[in-house]
Short mmCIF file of C-alpha atoms and ligand atoms in Angstrom, two decimals:
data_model
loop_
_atom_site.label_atom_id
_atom_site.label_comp_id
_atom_site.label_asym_id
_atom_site.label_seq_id
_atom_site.Cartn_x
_atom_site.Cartn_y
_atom_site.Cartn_z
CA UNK A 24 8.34 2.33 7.33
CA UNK A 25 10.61 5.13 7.56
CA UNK A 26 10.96 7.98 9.67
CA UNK A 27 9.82 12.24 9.47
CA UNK A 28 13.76 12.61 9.85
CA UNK A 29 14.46 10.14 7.30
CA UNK A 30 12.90 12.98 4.59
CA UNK A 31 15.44 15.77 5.61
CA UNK A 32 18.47 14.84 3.41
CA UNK A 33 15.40 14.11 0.71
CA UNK A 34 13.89 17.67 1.21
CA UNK A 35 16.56 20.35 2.98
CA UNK A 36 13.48 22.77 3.15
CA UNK A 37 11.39 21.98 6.25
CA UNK A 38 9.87 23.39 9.47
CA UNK A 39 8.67 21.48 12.54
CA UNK A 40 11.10 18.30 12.13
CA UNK A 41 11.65 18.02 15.61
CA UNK A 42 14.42 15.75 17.13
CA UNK A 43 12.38 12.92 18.51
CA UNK A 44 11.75 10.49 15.95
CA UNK A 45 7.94 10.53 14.48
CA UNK A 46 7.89 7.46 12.57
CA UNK A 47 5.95 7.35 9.34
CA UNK A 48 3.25 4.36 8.44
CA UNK A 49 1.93 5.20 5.20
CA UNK A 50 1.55 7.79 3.05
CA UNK A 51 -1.36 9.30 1.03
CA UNK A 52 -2.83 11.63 -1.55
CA UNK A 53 -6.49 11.73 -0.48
CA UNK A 54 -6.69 13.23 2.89
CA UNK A 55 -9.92 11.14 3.25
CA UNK A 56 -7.97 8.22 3.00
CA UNK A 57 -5.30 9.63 5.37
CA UNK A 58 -4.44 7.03 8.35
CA UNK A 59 -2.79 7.11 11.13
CA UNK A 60 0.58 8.09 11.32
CA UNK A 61 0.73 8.67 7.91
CA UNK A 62 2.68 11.57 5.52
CA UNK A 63 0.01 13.44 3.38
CA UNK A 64 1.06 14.51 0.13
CA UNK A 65 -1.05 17.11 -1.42
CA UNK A 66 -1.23 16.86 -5.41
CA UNK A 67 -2.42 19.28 -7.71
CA UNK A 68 -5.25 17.52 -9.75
CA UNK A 69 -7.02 18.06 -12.49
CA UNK A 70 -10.31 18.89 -10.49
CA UNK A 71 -9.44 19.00 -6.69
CA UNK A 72 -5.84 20.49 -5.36
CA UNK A 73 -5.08 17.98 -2.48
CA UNK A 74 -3.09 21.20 -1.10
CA UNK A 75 -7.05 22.35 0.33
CA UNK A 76 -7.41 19.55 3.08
CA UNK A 77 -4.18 19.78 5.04
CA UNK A 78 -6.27 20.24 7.81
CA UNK A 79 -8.57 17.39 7.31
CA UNK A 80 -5.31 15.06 6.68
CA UNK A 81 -4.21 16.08 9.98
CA UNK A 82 -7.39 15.16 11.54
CA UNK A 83 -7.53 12.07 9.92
CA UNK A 84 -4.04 11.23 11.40
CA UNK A 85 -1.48 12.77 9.13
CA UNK A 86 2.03 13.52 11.47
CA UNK A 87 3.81 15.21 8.46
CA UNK A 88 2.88 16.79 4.94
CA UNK A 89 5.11 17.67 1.63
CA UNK A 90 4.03 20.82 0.57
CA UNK A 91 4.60 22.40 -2.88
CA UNK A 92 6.24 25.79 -2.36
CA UNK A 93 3.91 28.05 -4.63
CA UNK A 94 1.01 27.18 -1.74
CA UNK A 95 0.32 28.94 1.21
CA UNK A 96 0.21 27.08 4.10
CA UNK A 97 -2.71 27.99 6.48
CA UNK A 98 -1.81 29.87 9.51
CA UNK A 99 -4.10 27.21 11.38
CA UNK A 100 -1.64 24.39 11.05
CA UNK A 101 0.61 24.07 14.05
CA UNK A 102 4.32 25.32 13.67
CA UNK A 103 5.25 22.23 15.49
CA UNK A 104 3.65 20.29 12.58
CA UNK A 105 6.52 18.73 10.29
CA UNK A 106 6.42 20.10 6.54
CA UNK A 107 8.93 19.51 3.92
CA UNK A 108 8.67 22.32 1.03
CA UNK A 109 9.43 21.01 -2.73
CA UNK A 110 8.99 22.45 -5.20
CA UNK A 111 6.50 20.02 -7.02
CA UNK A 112 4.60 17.71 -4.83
CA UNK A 113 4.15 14.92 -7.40
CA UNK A 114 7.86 14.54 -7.96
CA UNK A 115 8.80 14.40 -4.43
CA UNK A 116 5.76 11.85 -4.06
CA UNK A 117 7.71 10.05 -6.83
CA UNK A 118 11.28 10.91 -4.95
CA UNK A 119 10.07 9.52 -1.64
CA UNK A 120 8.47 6.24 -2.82
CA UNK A 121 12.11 5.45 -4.63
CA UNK A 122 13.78 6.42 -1.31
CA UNK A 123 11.78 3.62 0.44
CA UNK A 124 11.81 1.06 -2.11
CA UNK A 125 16.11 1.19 -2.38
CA UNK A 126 15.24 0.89 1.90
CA UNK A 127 13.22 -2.42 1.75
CA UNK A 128 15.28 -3.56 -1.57
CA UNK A 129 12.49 -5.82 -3.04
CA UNK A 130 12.90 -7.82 -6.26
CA UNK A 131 10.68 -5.89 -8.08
CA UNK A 132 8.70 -7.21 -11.14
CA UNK A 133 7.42 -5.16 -13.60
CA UNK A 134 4.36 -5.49 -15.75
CA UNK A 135 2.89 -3.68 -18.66
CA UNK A 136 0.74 -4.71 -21.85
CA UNK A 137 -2.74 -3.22 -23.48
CA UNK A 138 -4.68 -6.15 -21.53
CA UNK A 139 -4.16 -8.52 -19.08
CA UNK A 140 -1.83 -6.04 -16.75
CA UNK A 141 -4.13 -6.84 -13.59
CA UNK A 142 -5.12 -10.22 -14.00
CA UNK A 143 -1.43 -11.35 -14.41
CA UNK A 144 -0.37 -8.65 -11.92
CA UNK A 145 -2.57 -10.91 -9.43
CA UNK A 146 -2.04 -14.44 -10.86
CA UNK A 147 2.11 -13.33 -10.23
CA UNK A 148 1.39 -12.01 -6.82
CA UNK A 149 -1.43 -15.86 -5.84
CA UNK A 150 2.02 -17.83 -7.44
CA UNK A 151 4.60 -15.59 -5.61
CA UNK A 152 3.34 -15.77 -2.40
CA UNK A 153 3.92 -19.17 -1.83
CA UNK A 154 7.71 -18.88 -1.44
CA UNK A 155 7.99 -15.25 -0.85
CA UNK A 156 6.88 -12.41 1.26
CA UNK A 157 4.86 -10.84 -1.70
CA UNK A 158 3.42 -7.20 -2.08
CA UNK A 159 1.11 -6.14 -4.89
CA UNK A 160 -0.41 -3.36 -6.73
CA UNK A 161 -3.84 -2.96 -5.50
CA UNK A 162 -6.75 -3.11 -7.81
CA UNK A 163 -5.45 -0.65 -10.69
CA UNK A 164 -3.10 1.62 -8.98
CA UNK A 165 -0.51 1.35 -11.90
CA UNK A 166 0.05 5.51 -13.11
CA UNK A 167 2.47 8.02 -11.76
CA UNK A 168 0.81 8.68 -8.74
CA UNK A 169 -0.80 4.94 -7.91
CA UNK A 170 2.95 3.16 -8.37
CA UNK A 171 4.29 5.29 -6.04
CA UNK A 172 2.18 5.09 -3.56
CA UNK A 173 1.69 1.13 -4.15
CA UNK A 174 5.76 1.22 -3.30
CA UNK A 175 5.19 3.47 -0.24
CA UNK A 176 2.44 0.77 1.25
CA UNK A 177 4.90 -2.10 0.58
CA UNK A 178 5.56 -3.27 4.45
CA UNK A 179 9.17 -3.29 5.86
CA UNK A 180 9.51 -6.90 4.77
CA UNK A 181 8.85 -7.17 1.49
CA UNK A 182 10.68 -9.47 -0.90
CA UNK A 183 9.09 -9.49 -3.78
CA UNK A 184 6.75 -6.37 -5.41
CA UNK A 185 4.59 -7.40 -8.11
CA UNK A 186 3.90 -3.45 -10.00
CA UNK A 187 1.38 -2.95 -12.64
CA UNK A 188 2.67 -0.52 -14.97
CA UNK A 189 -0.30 1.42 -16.98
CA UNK A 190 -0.18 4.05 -19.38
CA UNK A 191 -1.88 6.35 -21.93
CA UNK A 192 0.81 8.28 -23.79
CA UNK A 193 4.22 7.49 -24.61
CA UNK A 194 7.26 7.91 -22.02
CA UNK A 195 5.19 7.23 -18.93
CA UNK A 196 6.36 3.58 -18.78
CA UNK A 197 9.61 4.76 -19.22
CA UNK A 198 9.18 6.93 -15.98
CA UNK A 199 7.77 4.13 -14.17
CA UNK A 200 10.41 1.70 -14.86
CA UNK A 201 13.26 4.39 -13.89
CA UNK A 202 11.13 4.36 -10.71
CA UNK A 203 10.62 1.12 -10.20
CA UNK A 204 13.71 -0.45 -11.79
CA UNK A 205 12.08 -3.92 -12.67
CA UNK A 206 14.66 -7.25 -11.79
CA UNK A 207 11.96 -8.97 -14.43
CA UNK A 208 9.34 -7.88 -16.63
CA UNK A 209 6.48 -9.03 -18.30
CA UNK A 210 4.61 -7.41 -21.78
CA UNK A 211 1.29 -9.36 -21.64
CA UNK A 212 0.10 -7.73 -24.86
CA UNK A 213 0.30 -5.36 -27.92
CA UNK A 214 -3.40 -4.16 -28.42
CA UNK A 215 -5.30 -1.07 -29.68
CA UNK A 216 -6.08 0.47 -26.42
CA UNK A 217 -4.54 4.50 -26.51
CA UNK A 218 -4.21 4.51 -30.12
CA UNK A 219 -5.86 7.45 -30.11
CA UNK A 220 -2.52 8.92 -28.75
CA UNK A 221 -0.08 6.58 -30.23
CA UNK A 222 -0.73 6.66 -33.72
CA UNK A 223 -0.63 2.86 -34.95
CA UNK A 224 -0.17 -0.48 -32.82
CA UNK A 225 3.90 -0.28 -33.82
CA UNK A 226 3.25 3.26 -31.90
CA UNK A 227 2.19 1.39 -29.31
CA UNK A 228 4.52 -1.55 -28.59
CA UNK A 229 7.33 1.24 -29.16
CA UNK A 230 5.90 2.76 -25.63
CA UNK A 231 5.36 -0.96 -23.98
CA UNK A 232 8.86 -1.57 -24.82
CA UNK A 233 9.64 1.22 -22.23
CA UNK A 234 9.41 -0.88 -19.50
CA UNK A 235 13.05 -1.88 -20.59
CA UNK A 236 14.21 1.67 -19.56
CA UNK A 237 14.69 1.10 -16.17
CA UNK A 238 15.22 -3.15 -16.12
CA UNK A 239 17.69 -4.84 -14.23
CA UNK A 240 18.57 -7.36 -16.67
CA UNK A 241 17.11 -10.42 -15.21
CA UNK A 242 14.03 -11.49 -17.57
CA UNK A 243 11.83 -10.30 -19.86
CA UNK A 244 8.79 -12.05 -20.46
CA UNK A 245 6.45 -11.20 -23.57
CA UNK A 246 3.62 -12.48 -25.64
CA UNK A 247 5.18 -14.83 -28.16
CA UNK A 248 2.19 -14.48 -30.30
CA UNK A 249 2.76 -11.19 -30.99
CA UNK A 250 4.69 -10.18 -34.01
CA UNK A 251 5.48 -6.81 -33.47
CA UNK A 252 7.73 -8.39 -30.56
CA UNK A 253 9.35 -10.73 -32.82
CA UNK A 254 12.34 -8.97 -33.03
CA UNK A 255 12.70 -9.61 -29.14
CA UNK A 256 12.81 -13.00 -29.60
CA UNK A 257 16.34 -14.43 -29.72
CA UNK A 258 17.62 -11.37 -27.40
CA UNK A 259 19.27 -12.65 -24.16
CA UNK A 260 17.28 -13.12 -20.93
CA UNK A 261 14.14 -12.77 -23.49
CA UNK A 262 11.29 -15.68 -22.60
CA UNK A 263 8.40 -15.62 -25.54
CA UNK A 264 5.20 -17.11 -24.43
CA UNK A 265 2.32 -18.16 -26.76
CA UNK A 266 0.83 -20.74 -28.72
CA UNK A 267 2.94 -20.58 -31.30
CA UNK A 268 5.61 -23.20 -31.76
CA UNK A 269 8.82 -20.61 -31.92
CA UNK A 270 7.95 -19.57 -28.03
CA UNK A 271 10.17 -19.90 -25.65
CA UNK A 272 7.69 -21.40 -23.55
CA UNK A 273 4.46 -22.95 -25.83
CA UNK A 274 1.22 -23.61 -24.20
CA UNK A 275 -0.65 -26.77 -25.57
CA UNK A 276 -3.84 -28.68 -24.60
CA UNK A 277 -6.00 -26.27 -23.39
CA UNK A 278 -9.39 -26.60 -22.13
CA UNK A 279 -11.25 -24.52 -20.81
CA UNK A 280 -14.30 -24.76 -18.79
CA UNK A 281 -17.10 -22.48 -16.83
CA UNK A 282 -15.07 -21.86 -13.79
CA UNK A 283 -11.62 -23.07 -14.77
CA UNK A 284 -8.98 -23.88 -17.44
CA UNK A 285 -6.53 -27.06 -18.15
CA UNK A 286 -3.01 -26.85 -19.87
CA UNK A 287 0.51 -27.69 -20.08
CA UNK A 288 3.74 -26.28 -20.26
CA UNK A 289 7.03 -27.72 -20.12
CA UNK A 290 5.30 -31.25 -20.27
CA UNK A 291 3.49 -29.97 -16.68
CA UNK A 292 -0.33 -30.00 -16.62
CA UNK A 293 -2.13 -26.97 -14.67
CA UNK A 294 -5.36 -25.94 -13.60
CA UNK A 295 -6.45 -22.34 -13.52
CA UNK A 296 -9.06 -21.22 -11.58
CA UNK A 297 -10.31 -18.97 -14.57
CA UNK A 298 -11.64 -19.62 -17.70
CA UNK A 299 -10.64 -17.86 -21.31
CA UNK A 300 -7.21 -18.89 -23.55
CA UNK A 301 -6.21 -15.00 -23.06
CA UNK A 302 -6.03 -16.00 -19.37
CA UNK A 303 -3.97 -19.41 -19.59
CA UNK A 304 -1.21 -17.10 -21.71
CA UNK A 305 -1.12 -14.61 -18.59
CA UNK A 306 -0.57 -17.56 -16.72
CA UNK A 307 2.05 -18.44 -18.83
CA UNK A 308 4.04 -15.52 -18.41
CA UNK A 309 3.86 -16.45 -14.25
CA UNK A 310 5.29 -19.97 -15.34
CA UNK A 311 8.22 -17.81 -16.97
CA UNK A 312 8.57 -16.09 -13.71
CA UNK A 313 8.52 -18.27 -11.44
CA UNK A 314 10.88 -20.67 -12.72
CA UNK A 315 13.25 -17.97 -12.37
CA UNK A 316 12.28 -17.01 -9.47
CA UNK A 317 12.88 -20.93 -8.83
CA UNK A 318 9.33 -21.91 -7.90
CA UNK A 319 8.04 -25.68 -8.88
CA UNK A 320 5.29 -26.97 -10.65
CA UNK A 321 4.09 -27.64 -7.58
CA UNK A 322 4.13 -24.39 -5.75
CA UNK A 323 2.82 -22.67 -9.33
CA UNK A 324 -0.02 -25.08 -9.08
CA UNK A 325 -0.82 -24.16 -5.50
CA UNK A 326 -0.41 -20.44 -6.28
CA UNK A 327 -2.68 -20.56 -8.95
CA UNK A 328 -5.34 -22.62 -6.57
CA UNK A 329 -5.42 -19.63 -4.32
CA UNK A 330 -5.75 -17.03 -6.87
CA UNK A 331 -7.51 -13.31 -6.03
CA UNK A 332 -8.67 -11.57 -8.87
CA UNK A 333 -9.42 -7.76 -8.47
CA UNK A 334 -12.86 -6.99 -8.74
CA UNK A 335 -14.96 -6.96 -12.22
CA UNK A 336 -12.72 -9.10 -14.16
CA UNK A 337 -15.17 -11.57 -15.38
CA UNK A 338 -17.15 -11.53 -12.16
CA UNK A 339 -19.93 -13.88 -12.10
CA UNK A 340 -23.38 -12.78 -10.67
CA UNK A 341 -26.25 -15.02 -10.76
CA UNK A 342 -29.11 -13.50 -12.11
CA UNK A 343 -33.10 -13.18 -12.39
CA UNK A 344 -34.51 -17.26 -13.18
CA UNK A 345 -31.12 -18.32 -12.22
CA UNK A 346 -29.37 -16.80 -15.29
CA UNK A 347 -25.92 -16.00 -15.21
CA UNK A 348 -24.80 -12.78 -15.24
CA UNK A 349 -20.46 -11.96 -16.22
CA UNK A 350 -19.85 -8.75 -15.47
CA UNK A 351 -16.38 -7.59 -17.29
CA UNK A 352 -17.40 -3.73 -17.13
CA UNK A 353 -14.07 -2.42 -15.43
CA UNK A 354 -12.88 -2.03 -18.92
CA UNK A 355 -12.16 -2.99 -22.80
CA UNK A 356 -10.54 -2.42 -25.84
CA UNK A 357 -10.60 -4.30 -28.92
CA UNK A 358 -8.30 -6.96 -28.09
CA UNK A 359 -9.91 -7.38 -24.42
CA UNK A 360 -13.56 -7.51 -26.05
CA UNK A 361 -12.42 -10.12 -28.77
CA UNK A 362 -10.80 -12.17 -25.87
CA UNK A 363 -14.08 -11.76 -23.79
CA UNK A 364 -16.28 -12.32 -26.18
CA UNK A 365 -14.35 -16.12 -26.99
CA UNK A 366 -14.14 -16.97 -23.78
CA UNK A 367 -17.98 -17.10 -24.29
CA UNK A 368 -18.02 -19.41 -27.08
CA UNK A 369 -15.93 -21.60 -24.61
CA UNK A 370 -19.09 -21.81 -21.87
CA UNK A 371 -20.73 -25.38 -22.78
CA UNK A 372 -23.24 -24.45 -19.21
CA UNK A 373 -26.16 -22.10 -20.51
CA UNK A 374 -26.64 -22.14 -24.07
CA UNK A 375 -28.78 -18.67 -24.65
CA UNK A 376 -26.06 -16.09 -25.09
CA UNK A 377 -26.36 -12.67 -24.92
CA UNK A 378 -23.72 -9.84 -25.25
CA UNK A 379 -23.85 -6.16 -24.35
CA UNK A 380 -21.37 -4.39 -25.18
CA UNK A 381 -20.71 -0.87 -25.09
CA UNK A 382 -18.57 1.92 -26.04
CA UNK A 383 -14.69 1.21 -26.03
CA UNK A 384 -12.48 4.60 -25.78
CA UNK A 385 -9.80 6.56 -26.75
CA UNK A 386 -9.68 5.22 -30.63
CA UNK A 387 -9.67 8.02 -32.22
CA UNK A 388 -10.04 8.31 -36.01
CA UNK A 389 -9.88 4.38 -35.58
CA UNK A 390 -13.34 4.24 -33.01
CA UNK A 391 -15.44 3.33 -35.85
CA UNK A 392 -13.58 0.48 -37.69
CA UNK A 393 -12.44 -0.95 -33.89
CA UNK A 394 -15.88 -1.29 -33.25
CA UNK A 395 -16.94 -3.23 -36.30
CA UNK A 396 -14.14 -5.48 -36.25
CA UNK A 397 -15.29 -6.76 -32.91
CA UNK A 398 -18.24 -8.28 -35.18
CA UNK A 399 -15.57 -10.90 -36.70
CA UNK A 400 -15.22 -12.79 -33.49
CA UNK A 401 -18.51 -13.65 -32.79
CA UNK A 402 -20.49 -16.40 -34.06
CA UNK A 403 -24.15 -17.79 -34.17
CA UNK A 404 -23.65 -19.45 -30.93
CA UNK A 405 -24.80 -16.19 -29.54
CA UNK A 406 -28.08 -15.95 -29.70
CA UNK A 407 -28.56 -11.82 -29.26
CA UNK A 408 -26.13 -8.81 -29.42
CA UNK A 409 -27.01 -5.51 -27.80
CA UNK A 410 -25.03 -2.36 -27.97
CA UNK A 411 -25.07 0.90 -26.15
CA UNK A 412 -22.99 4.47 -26.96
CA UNK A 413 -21.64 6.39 -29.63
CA UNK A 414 -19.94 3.95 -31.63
CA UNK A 415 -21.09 0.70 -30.26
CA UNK A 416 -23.89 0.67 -33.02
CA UNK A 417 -21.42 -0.17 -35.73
CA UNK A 418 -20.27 -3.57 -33.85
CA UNK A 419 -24.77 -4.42 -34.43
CA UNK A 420 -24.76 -3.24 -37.76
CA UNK A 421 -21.58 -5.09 -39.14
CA UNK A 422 -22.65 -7.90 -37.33
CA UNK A 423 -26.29 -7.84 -38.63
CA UNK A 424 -25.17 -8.10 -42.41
CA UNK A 425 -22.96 -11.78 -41.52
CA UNK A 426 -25.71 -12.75 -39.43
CA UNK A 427 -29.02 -11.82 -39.38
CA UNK A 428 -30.70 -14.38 -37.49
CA UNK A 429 -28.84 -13.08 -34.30
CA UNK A 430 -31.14 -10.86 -32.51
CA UNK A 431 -29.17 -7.00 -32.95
CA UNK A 432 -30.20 -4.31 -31.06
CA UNK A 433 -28.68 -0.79 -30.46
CA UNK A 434 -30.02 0.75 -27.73
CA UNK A 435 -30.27 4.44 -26.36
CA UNK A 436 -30.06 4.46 -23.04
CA UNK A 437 -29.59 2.08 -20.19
CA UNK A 438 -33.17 1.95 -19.36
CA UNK A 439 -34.45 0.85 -22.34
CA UNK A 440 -31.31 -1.94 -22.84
CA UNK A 441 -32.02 -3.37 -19.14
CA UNK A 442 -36.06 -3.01 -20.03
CA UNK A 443 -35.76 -5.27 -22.79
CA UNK A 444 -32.75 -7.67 -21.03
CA UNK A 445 -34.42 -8.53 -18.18
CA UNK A 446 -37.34 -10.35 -20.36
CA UNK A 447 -34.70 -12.23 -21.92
CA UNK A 448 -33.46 -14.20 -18.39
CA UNK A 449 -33.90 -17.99 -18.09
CA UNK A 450 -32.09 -20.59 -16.65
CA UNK A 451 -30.43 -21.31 -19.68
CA UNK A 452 -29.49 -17.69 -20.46
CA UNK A 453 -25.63 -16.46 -19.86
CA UNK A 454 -24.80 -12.02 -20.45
CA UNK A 455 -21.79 -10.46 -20.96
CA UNK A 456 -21.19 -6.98 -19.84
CA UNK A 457 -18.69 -5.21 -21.87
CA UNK A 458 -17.40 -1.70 -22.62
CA UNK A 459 -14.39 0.85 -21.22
CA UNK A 460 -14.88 2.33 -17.79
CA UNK A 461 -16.46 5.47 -18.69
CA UNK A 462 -19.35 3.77 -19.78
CA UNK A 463 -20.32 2.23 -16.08
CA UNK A 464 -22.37 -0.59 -17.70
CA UNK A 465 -22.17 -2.54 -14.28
CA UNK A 466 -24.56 -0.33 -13.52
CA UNK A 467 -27.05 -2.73 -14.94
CA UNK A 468 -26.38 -5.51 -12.64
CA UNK A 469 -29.02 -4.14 -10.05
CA UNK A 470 -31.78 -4.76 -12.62
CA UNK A 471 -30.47 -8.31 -13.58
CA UNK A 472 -30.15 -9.10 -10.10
CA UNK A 473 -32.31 -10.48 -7.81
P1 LIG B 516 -6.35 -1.68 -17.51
O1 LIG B 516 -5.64 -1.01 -18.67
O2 LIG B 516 -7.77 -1.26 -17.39
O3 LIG B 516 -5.59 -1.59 -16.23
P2 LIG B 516 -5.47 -4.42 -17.63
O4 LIG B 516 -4.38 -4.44 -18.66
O5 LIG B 516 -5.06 -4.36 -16.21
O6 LIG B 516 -6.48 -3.24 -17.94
P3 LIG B 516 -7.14 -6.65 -16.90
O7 LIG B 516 -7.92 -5.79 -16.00
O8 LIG B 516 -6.28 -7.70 -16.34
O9 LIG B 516 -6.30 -5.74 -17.89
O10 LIG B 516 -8.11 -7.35 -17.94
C1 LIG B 516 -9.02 -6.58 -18.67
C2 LIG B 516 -9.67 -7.45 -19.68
O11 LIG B 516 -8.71 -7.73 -20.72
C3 LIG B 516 -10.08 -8.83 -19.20
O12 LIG B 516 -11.33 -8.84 -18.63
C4 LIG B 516 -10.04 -9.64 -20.46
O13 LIG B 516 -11.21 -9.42 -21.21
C5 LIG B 516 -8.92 -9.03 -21.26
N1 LIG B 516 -7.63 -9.73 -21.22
C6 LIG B 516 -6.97 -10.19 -20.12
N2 LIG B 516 -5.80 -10.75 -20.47
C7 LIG B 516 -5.69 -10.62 -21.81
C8 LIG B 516 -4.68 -10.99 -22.78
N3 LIG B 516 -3.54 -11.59 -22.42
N4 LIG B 516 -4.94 -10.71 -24.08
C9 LIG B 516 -6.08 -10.10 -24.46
N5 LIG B 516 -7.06 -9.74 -23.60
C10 LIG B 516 -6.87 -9.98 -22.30
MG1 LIG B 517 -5.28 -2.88 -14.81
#
């Protein structure tokens, strides 16, 4: 990757850079997760201070450490060891990882939204791949601290990086573009999610929009459905996506299946390995990206053939009596549940549908109406809907008045919910698993599974 001298000019304040060259492999944060040859960078956290383990970093094959300048070192560590003083460790982490992507030079691709930020994240990366040496964000590493260190894994090669951008407040994108400085981008979606912190969904698309900050110029991809982006429309190098007939690019004849989905663009038909209409627009927005990245129908097609979806993304499980169990716990908002929670309607397979869905945070004052809006989307297809947490109940009892001959339950605990699911499991019977991450509701899939 780079080398311990290579941080001198970056960091004048050092001791133990010796002469012979010590090259560096990786770097890390978590000095359990330090590997050989790697530079440990010791952040001050919320609950642990990273600056504690220097010694186990070492151990674990550290060869050089940042070190913030208002710690002590420990008189064990060897003098010989290299350590670069800075004044905040976090920055420098930020500093380095911008050092080493302007030294591999990547077209970098940027991409934020409320939903849909992985799965398109990975669907780009499957499509990418197939002309280009590709690197991606793993799993969710899309804050201040995971984008950096996603850019500091990126091997030597790289020639295209595929970054998730995630946020809670407003002006973090607007850090990670600067960082990352984005060739294209892609805004999947304007949702709910954070409006606890963002005040009203304009709030929110104000701090999406951030990803602009840093951009090269090249495209920028967004949800053409979305009319809080409308203005974005006719703006040059913009690409709209959507159903809608004013997009740039319009998606028609979609259908979806169990496993897969079927639809065209640009007069091309193409198969996606993953079912739900939210999905065939993220796979849109890859389209948009890869014809500028000059990639064919044919090479999108194959891309999207080998697609790998991070984990708990509408995993499928089978379950007790052959039931099947989709687990889509890693997380939701509004918008995501709504999405979900369609895609269900669309399963012709197992006709005995049941939802649980849980608690969906950070909504604020808004929590309780969120939660009964979800109610709107779902129809008497489903057969039962049980809920879990501290708002979740209002999604059963808005849902109760509409339809009453779908079986409601709230339930207290997890216990009592997985009691009275696991009764419920046939052959014909299909569960959701919803709710934000907090909740752990995949935590239920040991009980529905044999
Ligand atoms: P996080 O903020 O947790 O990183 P994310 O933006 O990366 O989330 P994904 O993990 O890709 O999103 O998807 C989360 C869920 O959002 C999916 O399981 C699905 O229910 C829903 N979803 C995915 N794409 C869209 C979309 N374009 N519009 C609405 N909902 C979507
Ligand atoms: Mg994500």
């Amino acid at each position: 990757m780079f080398t311990v001298q290579d941080l001198t000019p970056l960091f004048p304040k050092s001791r133990g850079a010796a002469k012979d060259l010590i090259s560096i492999r990786s770097a890390m944060t978590d000095s359990r997760k330090v590997m050989k040859q790697s530079l440990f960078i010791p952040i001050v956290g919320e609950n642990f201070d990273g600056h504690n383990f220097l010694a186990d970093a070492i151990k674990n094959g550290a060869v050089a450490a940042l070190w913030q300048e208002d710690h002590e070192l420990p008189w064990e560590i060897p003098t010989e060891f290299p350590v670069f003083f800075v004044e905040d460790t976090l920055q420098a982490l930020q500093e380095t990882s911008s050092f080493y992507l302007n030294k591999v030079n990547p077209i970098v691709i940027g991409i934020t939204g409320s939903n849909g930020k992985t799965t398109t994240k990975d669907l780009a990366a499957s499509v990418l791949q197939v002309k280009y040496r590709t690197h991606k964000t793993a799993g969710n590493f899309n804050n201040h601290i995971g984008l950096p260190l996603t850019i500091l894994s990126m091997p030597l090669d790289t020639e295209v990086a595929v970054l998730e951008m995630g946020m809670s407040e407003a002006g973090e994108i607007s850090l990670l573009s600067k960082l990352a400085k984005p060739e294209h981008v892609v805004i999947t979606n304007i949702g709910e999610s954070h409006i606890e912190y963002l005040g009203s969904r304009e709030g929110i698309a104000k701090a999406k929009l951030e990803i602009l900050d840093g951009w090269r110029e090249g495209t920028f991809i967004f949800d053409g459905d979305e009319n809080l982006l409308q203005p974005y429309h006719n703006t040059y190098q913009a690409i709209s996506c959507g159903f809608n007939t004013t997009s740039t690019i319009v998606i028609s004849d979609i259908e979806c299946e169990e496993e897969k989905s079927h639809f065209t663009v640009k007069g091309e038909r193409y198969t996606l390995p993953i079912s739900g209409k939210h999905n065939v627009k993220n796979a849109s927005f890859i389209i948009a990206l890869a014809n500028a990245l000059n990639l064919t129908p044919e090479d999108i097609q194959s891309g999207f053939n080998h697609l790998e979806m991070s984990g708990m993304r509408y995993e499928k499980h089978i379950g007790k009596n052959n039931s099947l169990i989709i687990n889509d716990a890693y997380n939701a908002s509004p918008t995501s549940m709504k999405a979900t929670i369609e895609s269900m309607h669309q399963l012709k397979s197992k006709n005995h549908k049941i939802l649980v869905l849980g608690d969906m945070f950070e909504l604020g004052k808004f929590a309780d109406e969120l939660h009964r809006n979800v109610a709107t989307v779902i129809s008497n297809e489903v057969a039962a809907v049980y809920t879990i947490g501290e708002h979740a109940h209002q999604i059963t009892e808005a849902l109760q008045t509409v339809h009453p001959e779908i079986e409601c339950i709230h339930f207290q605990n997890k216990e009592t919910l997985s009691n009275h699911l696991q009764d419920k499991l046939t052959s014909n019977t299909v569960v959701l698993i919803k709710a934000s991450r907090g909740m752990k509701l995949e935590a239920l899939l040991n009980d529905l599974t044999d």
